[in-house]
Coordinates of C-alpha atoms in Angstrom, one line a residue:
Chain A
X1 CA 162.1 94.0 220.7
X2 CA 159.5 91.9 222.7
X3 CA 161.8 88.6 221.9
X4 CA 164.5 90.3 223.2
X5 CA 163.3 91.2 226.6
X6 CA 161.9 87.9 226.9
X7 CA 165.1 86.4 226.2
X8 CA 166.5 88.6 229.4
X9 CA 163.9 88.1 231.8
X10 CA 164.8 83.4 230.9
X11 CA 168.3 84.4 231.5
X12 CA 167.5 86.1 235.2
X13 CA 165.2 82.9 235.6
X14 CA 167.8 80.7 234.9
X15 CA 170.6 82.4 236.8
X16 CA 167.5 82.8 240.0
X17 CA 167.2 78.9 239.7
X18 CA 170.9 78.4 239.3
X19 CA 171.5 80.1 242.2
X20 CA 168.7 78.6 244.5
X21 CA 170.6 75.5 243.8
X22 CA 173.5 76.7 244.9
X23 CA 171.9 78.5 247.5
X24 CA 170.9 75.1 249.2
X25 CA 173.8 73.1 248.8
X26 CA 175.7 76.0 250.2
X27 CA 172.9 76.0 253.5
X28 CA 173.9 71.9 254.0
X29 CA 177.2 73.1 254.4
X30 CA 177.3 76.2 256.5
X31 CA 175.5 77.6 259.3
X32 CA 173.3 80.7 258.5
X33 CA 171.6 83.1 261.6
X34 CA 167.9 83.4 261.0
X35 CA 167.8 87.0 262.0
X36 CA 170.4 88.2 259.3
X37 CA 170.0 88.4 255.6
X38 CA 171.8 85.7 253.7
X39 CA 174.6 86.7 251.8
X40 CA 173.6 84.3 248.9
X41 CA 170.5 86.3 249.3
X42 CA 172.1 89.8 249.0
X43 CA 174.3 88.4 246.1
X44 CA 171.1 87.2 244.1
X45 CA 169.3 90.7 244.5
X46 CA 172.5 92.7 243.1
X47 CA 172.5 90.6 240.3
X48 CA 168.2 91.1 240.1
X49 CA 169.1 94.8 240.3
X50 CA 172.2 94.1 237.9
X51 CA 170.0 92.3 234.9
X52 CA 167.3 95.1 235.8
X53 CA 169.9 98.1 235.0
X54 CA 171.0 96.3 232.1
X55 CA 167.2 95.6 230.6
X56 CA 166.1 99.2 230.7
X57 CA 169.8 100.5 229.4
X58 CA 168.6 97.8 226.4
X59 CA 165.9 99.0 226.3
X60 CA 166.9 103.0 225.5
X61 CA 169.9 101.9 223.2
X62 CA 167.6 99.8 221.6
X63 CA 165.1 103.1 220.7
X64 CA 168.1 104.6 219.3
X65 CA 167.8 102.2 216.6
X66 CA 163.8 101.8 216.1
X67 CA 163.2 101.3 212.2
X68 CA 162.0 104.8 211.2
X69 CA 161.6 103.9 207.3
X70 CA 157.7 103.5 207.9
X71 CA 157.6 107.0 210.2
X72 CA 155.7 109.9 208.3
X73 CA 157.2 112.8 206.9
X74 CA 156.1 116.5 206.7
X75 CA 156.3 118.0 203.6
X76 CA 159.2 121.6 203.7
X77 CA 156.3 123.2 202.2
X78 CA 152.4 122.2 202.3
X79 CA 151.2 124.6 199.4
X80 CA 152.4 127.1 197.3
X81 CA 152.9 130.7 199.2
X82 CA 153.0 133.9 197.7
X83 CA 154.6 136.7 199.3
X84 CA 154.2 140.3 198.0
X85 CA 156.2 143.2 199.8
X86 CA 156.3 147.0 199.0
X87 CA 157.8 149.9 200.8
X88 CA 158.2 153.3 199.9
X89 CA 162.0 155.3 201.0
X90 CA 162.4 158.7 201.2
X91 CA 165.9 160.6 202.2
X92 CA 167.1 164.1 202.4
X93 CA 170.8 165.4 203.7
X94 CA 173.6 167.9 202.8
X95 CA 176.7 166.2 202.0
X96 CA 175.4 164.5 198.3
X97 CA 178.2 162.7 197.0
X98 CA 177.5 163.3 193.6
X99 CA 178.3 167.1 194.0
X100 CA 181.5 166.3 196.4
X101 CA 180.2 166.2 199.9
X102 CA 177.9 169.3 199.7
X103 CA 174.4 169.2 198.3
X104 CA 170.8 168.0 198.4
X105 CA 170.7 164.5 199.3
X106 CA 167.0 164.0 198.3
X107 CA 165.5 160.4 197.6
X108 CA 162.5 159.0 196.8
X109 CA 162.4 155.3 196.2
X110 CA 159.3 152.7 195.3
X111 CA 160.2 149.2 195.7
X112 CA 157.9 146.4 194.8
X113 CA 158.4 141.9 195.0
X114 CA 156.9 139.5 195.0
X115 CA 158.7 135.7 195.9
X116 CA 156.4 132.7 195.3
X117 CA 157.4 129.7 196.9
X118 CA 156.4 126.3 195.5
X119 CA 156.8 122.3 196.5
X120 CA 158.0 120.2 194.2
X121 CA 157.6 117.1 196.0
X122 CA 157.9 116.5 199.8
X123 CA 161.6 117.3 200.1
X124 CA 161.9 120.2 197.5
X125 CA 160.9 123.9 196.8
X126 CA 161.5 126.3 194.2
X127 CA 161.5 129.8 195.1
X128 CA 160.9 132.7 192.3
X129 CA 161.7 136.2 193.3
X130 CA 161.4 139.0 191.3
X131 CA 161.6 142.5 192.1
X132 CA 160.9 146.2 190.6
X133 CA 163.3 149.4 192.6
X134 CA 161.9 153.0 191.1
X135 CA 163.8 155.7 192.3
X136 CA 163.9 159.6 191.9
X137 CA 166.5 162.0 193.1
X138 CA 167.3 165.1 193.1
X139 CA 171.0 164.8 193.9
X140 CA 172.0 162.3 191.4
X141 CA 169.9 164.3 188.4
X142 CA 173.2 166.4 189.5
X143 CA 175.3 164.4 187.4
X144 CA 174.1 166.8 184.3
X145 CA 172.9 169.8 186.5
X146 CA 173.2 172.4 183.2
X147 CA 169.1 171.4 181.9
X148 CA 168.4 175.0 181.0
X149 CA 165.9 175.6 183.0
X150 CA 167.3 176.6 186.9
X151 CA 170.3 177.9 187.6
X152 CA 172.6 174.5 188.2
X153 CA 172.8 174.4 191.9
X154 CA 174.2 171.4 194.2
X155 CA 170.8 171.7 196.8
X156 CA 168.5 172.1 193.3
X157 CA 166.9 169.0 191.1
X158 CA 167.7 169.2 187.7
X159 CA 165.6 167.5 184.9
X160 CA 168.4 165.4 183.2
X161 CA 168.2 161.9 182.7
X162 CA 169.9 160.6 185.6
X163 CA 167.0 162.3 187.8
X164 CA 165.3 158.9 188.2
X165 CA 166.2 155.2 187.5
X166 CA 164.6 151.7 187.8
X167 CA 166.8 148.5 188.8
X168 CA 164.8 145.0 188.6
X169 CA 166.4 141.9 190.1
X170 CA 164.9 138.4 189.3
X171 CA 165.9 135.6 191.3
X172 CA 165.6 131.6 191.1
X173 CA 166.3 129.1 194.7
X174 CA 166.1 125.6 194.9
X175 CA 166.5 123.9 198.3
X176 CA 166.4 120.1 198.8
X177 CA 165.9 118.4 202.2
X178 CA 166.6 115.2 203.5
X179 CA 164.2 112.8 204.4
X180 CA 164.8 113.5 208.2
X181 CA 165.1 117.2 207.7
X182 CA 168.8 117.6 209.7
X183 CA 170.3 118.4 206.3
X184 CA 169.5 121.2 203.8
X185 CA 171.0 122.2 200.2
X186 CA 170.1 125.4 198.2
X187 CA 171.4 126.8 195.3
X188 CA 170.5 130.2 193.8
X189 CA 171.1 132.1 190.8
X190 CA 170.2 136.1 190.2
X191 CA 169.9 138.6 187.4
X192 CA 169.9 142.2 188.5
X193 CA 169.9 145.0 185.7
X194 CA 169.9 149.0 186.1
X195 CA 171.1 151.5 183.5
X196 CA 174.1 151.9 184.9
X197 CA 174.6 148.5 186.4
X198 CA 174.5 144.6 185.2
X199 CA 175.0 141.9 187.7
X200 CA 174.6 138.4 188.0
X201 CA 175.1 136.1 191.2
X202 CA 175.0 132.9 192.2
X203 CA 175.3 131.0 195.1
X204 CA 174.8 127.7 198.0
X205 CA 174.2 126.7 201.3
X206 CA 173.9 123.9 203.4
X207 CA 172.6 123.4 206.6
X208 CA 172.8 120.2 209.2
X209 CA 170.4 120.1 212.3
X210 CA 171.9 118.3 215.2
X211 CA 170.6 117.1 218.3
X212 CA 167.1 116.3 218.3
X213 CA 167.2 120.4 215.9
X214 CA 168.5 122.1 218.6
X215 CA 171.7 122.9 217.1
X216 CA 172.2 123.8 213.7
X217 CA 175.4 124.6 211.6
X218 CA 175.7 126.3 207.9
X219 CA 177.6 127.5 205.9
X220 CA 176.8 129.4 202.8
X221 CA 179.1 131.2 199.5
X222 CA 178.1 133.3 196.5
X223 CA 179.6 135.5 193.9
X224 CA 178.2 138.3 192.3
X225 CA 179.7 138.9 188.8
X226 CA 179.1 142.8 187.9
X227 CA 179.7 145.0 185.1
X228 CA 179.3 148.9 185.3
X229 CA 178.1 151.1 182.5
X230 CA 180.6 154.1 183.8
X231 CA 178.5 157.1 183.3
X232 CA 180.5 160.2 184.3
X233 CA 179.7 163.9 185.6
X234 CA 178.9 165.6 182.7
X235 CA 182.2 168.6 182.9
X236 CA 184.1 165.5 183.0
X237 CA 182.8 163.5 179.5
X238 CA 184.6 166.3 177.2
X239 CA 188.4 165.6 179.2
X240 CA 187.8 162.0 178.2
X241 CA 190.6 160.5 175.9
X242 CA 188.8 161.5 172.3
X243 CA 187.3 164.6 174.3
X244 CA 187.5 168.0 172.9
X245 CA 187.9 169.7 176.5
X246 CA 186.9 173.4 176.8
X247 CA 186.2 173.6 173.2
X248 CA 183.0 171.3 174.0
X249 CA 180.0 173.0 173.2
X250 CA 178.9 172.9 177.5
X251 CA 181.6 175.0 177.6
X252 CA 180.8 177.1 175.0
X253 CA 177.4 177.2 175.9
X254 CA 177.7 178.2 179.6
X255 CA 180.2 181.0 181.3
X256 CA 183.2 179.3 183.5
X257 CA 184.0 181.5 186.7
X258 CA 186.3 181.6 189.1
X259 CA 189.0 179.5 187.5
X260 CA 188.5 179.6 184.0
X261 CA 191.6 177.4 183.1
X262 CA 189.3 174.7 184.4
X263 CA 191.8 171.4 183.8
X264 CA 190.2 168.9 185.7
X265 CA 192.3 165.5 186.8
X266 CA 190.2 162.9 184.7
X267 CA 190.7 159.5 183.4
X268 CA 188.2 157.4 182.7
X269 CA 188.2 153.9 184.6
X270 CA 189.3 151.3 182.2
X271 CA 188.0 148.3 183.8
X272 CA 184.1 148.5 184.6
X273 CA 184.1 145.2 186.2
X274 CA 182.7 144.5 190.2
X275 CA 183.3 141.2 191.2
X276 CA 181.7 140.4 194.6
X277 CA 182.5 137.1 196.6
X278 CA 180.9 135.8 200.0
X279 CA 181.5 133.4 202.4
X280 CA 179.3 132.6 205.7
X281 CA 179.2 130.5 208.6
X282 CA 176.1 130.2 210.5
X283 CA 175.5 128.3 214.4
X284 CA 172.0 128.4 215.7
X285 CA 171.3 126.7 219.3
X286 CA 168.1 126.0 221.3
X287 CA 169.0 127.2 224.8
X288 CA 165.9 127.0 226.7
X289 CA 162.4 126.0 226.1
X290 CA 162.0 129.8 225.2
X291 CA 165.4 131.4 224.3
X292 CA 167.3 130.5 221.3
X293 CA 170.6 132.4 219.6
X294 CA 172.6 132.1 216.4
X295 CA 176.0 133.4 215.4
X296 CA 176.8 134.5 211.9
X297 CA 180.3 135.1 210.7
X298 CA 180.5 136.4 206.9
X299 CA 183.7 137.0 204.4
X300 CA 183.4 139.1 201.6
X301 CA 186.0 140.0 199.0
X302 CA 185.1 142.7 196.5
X303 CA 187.5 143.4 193.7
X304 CA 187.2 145.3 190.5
X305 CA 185.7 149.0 190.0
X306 CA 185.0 149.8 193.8
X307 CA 184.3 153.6 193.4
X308 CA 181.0 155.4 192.0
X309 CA 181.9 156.9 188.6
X310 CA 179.6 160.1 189.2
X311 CA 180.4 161.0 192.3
X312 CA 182.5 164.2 192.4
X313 CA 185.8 165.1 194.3
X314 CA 186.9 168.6 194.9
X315 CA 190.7 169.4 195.9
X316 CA 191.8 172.3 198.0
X317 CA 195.1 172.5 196.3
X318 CA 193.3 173.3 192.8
X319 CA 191.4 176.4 192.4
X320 CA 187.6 176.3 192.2
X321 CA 185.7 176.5 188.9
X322 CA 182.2 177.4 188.3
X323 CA 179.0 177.1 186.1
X324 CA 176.5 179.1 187.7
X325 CA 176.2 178.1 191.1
X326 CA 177.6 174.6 190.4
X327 CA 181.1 174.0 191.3
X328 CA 182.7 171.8 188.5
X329 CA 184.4 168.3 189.5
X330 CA 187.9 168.6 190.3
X331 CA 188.1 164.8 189.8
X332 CA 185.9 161.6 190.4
X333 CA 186.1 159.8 193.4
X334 CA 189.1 157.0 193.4
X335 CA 188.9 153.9 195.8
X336 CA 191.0 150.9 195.7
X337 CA 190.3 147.9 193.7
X338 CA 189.8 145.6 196.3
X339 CA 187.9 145.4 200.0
X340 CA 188.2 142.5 202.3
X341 CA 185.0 142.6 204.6
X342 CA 184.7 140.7 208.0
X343 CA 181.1 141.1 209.6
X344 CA 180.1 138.7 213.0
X345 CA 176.6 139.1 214.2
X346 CA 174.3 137.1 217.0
X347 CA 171.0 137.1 217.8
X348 CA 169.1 136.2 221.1
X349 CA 165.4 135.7 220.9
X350 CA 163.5 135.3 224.2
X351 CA 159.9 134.6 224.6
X352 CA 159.1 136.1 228.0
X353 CA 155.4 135.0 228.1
X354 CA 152.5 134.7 225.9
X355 CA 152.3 138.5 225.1
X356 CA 156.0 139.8 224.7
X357 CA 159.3 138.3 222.9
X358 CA 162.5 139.9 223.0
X359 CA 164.4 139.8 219.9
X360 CA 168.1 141.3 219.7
X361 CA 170.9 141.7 217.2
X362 CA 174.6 142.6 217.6
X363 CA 177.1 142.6 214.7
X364 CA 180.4 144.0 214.8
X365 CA 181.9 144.9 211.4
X366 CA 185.5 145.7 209.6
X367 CA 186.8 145.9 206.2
X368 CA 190.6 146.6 205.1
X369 CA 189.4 150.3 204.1
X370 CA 189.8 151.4 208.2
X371 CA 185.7 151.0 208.5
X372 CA 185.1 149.0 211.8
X373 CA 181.2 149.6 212.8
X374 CA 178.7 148.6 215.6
X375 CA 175.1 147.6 215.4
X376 CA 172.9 146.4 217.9
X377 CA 168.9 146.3 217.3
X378 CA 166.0 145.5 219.6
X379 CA 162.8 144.5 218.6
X380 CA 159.9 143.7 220.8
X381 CA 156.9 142.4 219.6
X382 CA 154.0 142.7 222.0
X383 CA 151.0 140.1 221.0
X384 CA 147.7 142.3 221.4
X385 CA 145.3 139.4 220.8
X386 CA 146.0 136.3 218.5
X387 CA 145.3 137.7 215.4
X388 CA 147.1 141.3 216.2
X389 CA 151.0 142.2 217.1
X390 CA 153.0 145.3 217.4
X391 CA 156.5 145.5 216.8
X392 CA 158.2 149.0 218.5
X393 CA 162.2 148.5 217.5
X394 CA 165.0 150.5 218.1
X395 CA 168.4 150.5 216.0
X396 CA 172.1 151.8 217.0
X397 CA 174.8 152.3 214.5
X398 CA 177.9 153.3 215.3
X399 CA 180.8 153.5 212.1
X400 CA 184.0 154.6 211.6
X401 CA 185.4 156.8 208.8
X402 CA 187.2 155.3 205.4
X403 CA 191.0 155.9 205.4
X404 CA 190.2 157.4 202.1
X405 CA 187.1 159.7 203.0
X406 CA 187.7 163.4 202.9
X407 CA 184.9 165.7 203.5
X408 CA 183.9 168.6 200.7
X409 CA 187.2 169.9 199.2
X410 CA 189.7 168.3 201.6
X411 CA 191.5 165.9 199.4
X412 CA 194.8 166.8 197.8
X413 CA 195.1 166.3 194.0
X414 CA 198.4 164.3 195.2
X415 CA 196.7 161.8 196.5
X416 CA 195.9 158.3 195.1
X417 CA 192.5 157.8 196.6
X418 CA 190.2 159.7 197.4
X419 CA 186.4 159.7 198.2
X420 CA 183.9 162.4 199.4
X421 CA 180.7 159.8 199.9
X422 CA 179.7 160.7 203.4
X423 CA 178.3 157.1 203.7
X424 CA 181.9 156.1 204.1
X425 CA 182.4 158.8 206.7
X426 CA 182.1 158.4 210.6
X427 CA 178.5 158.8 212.2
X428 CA 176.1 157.4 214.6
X429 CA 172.9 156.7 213.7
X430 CA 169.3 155.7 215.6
X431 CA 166.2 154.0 214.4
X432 CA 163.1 154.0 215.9
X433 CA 160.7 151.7 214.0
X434 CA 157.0 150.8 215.0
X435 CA 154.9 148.0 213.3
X436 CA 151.4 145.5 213.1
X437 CA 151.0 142.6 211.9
X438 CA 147.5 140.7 211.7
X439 CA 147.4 137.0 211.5
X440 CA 145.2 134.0 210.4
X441 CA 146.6 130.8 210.5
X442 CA 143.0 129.8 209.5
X443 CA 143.6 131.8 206.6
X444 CA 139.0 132.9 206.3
X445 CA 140.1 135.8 204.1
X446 CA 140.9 135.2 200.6
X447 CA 141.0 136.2 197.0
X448 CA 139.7 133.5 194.2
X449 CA 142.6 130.9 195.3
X450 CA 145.2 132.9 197.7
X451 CA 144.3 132.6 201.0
X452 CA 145.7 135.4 203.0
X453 CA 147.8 134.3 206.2
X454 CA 149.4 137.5 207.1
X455 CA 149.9 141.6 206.7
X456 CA 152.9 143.7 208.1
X457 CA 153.0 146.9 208.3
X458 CA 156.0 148.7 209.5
X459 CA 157.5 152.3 209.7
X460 CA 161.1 153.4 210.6
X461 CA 162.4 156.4 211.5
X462 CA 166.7 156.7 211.0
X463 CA 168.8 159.6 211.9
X464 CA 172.3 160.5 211.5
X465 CA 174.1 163.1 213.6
X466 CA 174.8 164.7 210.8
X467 CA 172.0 166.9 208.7
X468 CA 171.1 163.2 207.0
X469 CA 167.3 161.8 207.5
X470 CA 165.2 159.1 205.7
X471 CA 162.2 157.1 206.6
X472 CA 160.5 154.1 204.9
X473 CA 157.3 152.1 204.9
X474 CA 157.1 148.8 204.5
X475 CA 154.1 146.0 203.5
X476 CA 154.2 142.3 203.5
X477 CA 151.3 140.3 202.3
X478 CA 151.9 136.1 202.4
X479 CA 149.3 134.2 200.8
X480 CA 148.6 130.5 200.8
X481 CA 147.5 128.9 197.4
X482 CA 144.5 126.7 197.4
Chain B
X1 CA 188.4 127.3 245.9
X2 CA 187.7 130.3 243.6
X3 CA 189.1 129.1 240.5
X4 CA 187.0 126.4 241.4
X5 CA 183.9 127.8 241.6
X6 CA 184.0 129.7 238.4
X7 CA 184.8 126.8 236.7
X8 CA 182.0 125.2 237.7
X9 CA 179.7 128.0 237.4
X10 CA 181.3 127.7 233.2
X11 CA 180.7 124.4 233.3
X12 CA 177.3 124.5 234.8
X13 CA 176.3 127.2 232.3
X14 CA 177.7 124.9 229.4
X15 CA 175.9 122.0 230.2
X16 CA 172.8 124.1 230.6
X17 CA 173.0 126.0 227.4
X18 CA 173.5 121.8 226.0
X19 CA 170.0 120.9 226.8
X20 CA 168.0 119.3 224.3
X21 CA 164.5 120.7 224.0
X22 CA 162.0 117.9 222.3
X23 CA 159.7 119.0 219.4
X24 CA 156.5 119.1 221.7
X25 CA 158.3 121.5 224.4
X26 CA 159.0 124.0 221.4
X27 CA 155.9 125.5 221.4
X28 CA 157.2 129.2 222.4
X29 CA 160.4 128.5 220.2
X30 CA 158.0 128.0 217.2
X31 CA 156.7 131.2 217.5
X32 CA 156.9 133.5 214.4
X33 CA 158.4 135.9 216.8
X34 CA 161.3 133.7 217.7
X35 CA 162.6 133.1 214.5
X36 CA 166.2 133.5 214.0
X37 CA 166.2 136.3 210.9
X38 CA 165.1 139.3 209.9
X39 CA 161.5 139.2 209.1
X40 CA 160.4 139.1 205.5
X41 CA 158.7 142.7 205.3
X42 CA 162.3 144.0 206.8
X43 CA 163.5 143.4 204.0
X44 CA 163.7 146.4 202.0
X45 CA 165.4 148.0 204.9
X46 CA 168.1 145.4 205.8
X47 CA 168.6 146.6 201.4
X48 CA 168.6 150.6 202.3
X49 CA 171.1 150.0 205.5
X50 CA 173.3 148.2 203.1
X51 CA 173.1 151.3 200.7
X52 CA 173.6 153.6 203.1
X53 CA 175.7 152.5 205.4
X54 CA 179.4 151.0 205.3
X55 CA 178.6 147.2 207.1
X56 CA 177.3 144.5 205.6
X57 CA 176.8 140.6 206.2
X58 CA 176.0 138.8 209.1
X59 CA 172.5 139.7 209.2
X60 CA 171.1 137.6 206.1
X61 CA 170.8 140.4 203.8
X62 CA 173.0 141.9 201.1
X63 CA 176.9 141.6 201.5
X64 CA 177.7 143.3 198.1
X65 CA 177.1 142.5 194.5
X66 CA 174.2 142.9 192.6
X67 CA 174.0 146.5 192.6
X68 CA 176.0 149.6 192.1
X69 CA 176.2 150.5 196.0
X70 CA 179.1 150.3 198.6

C-alpha cells in the first residue's frame, strides 16, 4: 500500500516539474499580467486536485481488497449453552370435537425441553433438542365415554385410556458457518412419537448476510414423514370391516335410545399416512441504527390422512342415537387429502431508547380449504434495570371458517367432507400476555459447571369469542457451560 | 410536479431504508430485545397456537408435521 502511494505522489512530482518547464518556456514566449492568475497555473492545480481525487479513490478501492486471511474470527458459539423450558397449558370450551362440536373442551398439558447447544470447532455447532408433552383431557377420554362409572356425558371425563397421552420429540441440528459469517448451512433431522402418532422430519436452510450484515436472505425446506395409528370412537370399532355391529357386546352391554337402528356411516381410513412438506423464504434488513424488519414467506403442502380419526360428526338428515347421555357418532370427520398452505409474515423491531423496544408481527395466512386468517402481535419489553425486563404483549387473531366446517349436527350424510373441529371454524381471538426476565451476562450465579445467563417467565391469557379459554405458563432457563 | 414529488419521496425512503449500519453503531440492534424471532421461552405457545388454531408458518414455529394436529 505505502509503495503504491509513493509511486503517486513521484508521478505528481514529475508531472509538477514537467510542467514548470513548460511553464517557463511558455512565459519566454507570451506575455502574462502580474495581477491575474496564470492559466498554466490554474491548469497545474486541477491536475494537483486531479491526482489528489484519484489517490484517496485508491486509496478506498484499495481497502476493499485489504488481505483479511490474518483477521480474527469469533467463534458461532463460545461455550456449550443449555436451555431448559417448561410451561404448563390448560384449556376449557364447549364445542369438543371429539363429541361433534358439543362438549367439554377441557385440557391440561405439561411440557418439558431441554436443547443443548455445543461448538464443534469455530465455525460449527450441534444442537440436541429433546422434548417430553404430558397431557390430560377430559374431552378426548370421550373417545370411549362407556367406563362404567358416570353416566357417558359429552361435558363429563371418562376414565378410559385415551384420557391422557405423552408425545416426546427428539431433535438433532447442525449448522456450519463460513469463515466470514455472511453464509450459513443447517440441516436437521427429528423423531416425534405419541400413541397415536409416529413422525419423522428432516430438513435445511441457508442463510447469506449481505452488506456489511445488514441484509440477510434465506431460505429454508423440510418434510415431515408421518404415520397415524387410526384409533377410532369406540361405537364406531364394531362397524369396522370384520366388525360384528350391534351384536358387539357395547351394545349388548348398554341400552341404545332414540334411534335404535343405530347404522352409522363408517369406513375406516385405509391409508394412515401424513406427509408434510415446507418451503420458506426469509429477508431480514437493518433499517436504522435502531429499527430492523424481516419478511417471511412459507409453502406448505400436506398430503395423506388430513382428518382426526376420533373426532365425531353428527348429521341432521340421520336420526339421533343414544347411550346414556352420549350421542353416538353418526360418522368420523372426513377432510380432503391434501392442503396447500401460504403464510407471509413481517416483523418490525424498534428500540425507542434505553428502557423500551417495540417489537411487532403481522402474518396473513391462506390454505386451499377456504381458511384465510389475520395475526398481528405487539410485544413491548420495558427494561426495569439491567438485570430485570417486563414483557406486557398483546395478540389478535382473526380466521375464517373451513369450506368443510359444519357446526354440531349440521352436515348432511350426502356430503363428501365434512368436519365439526371448531378450530377450523371462524373466530377472533385476543391475547394478553405479561412477562420478566432477569439477566446476567456476567453469569455470578451458577450450579457446579452451568452458569446461569437468563430466566423468563411469562403468562398469557387467549380468548375466543366463542365459550373457548386457555392459558399457559411458560419458563426458560439458559445456562452457559464452564 | 406531484408525480414528481412522490417519487422522490419513494426514492428517498429507498435509499434510506439502504443504509449500511457498521458493527460498532449496532449497539441497540444487538439487543436481545431486537432480535428478529420469537423468543425461546415462547415457544411452547407459538406450538399451542399451531394446535389450536388454523395458520401456520411464517413465524418460525411449526408449519405441520410431526404431530397429529391441524
Amino acid at each position: 500500500m505505502e509503495e503504491k502511494l509513493a509511486a503517486v505522489v513521484g508521478v505528481i512530482k514529475l508531472l509538477n516539474i514537467c510542467h514548470a518547464q513548460y511553464a517557463l518556456k511558455a512565459k519566454r514566449n507570451y506575455s502574462i499580467p502580474n495581477n491575474k492568475p496564470s492559466f498554466l497555473f490554474m491548469t497545474k492545480t486541477k491536475i494537483n486536485i486531479a491526482l489528489l481525487f484519484f489517490l484517496t479513490s485508491f486509496q478506498v478501492f484499495s481497502q476493499e481488497q485489504v488481505d483479511t486471511s490474518q483477521d480474527y474470527k469469533k467463534r458461532v458459539l463460545e461455550t456449550v449453552e443449555v436451555n431448559i423450558l417448561s410451561s404448563y397449558y390448560s384449556q376449557d370450551g364447549d364445542n369438543a370435537a371429539v363429541t361433534g362440536g358439543k362438549g367439554t373442551e377441557e385440557l391440561t398439558d405439561a411440557t418439558g425441553t431441554i436443547i443443548v447447544s455445543i461448538p464443534l470447532n469455530d465455525d460449527d455447532v450441534l444442537t440436541i433438542d429433546a422434548g417430553v408433552s404430558a397431557y390430560t383431557s377430559a374431552s378426548s377420554s370421550n373417545v370411549g365415554p362407556f367406563d362404567g362409572n358416570n353416566a357417558a356425558d359429552p361435558f363429563v371425563a371418562s376414565s378410559g385410556a385415551s384420557s391422557a397421552d405423552t408425545w416426546a420429540n427428539f431433535t438433532v441440528s447442525y449448522s456450519h458457518s463460513s469463515d466470514d459469517r455472511n453464509q450459513i448451512w443447517s440441516t436437521n433431522l427429528s423423531i416425534s412419537a405419541e400413541y397415536d402418532y409416529f413422525s419423522v422430519g428432516f430438513g435445511g436452510a441457508y442463510s447469506r448476510l449481505f452488506n456489511e450484515k445488514n441484509t440477510e436472505l434465506s431460505v429454508h425446506g423440510s418434510a415431515y414423514l408421518d404415520t397415524w395409528n387410526a384409533i377410532y370412537p369406540i361405537e364406531l370399532r364394531p362397524f369396522e370391516p370384520t366388525g360384528n355391529g350391534l351384536s358387539n357386546g357395547l351394545f349388548l352391554d348398554n341400552t341404545i335410545t332414540g334411534n335404535t337402528n343405530y347404522n352409522p356411516k363408517f369406513i375406516p381410513f385405509e391409508n394412515e399416512n401424513r406427509n408434510s412438506y415446507t418451503l420458506g423464504l426469509g429477508f431480514s434488513q437493518i433499517l436504522h441504527k435502531k429499527v430492523q424488519g424481516s419478511l417471511s414467506l412459507d409453502f406448505i403442502q400436506q398430503q395423506g390422512l388430513l382428518s382426526t380419526p376420533f373426532q365425531r360428526v353428527y348429521f341432521a338428515d340421520v336420526a339421533d342415537s343414544f347411550i346414556e347421555n352420549f350421542q353416538l357418532a353418526d360418522a368420523v370427520e372426513q377432510l380432503p387429502d391434501s392442503r396447500f398452505k401460504v403464510a407471509i409474515g413481517g416483523r418490525l423491531n424498534w428500540f425507542l431508547n434505553e428502557r423500551f423496544v417495540l417489537r411487532t408481527f403481522y402474518r396473513y395466512y391462506s390454505d386451499n380449504w377456504g381458511i384465510t386468517s389475520h395475526t398481528a402481535n405487539f410485544e413491548l419489553p420495558i427494561k426495569l434495570s439491567d438485570k430485570f425486563t417486563i414483557y406486557p404483549s398483546y395478540r389478535f387473531y382473526h380466521q375464517t371458517a373451513a369450506d368443510y366446517f359444519r357446526p354440531f349436527e349440521v352436515a348432511v350424510s350426502t356430503e363428501n367432507f365434512y368436519s365439526s373441529d371448531y378450530d377450523l371454524s371462524e373466530y377472533v381471538a385476543n391475547q394478553l400476555g405479561l412477562g420478566i426476565s432477569y439477566t446476567d451476562i456476567f453469569t455470578k450465579a451458577h450450579i457446579w459447571k452451568f452458569g446461569l445467563k437468563r430466566i423468563d417467565l411469562k403468562f398469557y391469557k387467549y380468548d375466543r369469542d366463542t365459550a373457548f379459554t386457555s392459558s399457559i405458563i411458560t419458563a426458560g432457563f439458559n445456562f452457559e457451560v464452564y | 410536479m406531484i408525480r414528481t414529488l412522490v417519487f422522490m419521496v419513494l426514492l428517498t425512503c429507498t435509499l434510506g431504508s439502504c443504509v449500511v449500519v457498521k458493527e460498532y453503531e449496532k449497539v441497540a440492534i444487538n439487543d436481545p430485545d431486537m432480535l428478529l424471532s420469537e423468543q425461546l421461552c415462547d415457544r411452547n405457545l407459538t406450538t399451542m397456537h399451531s394446535y389450536r388454531e388454523a395458520a401456520a408458518g411464517a413465524n418460525g414455529g411449526k408449519t405441520g408435521g410431526g404431530c397429529g394436529c391441524n
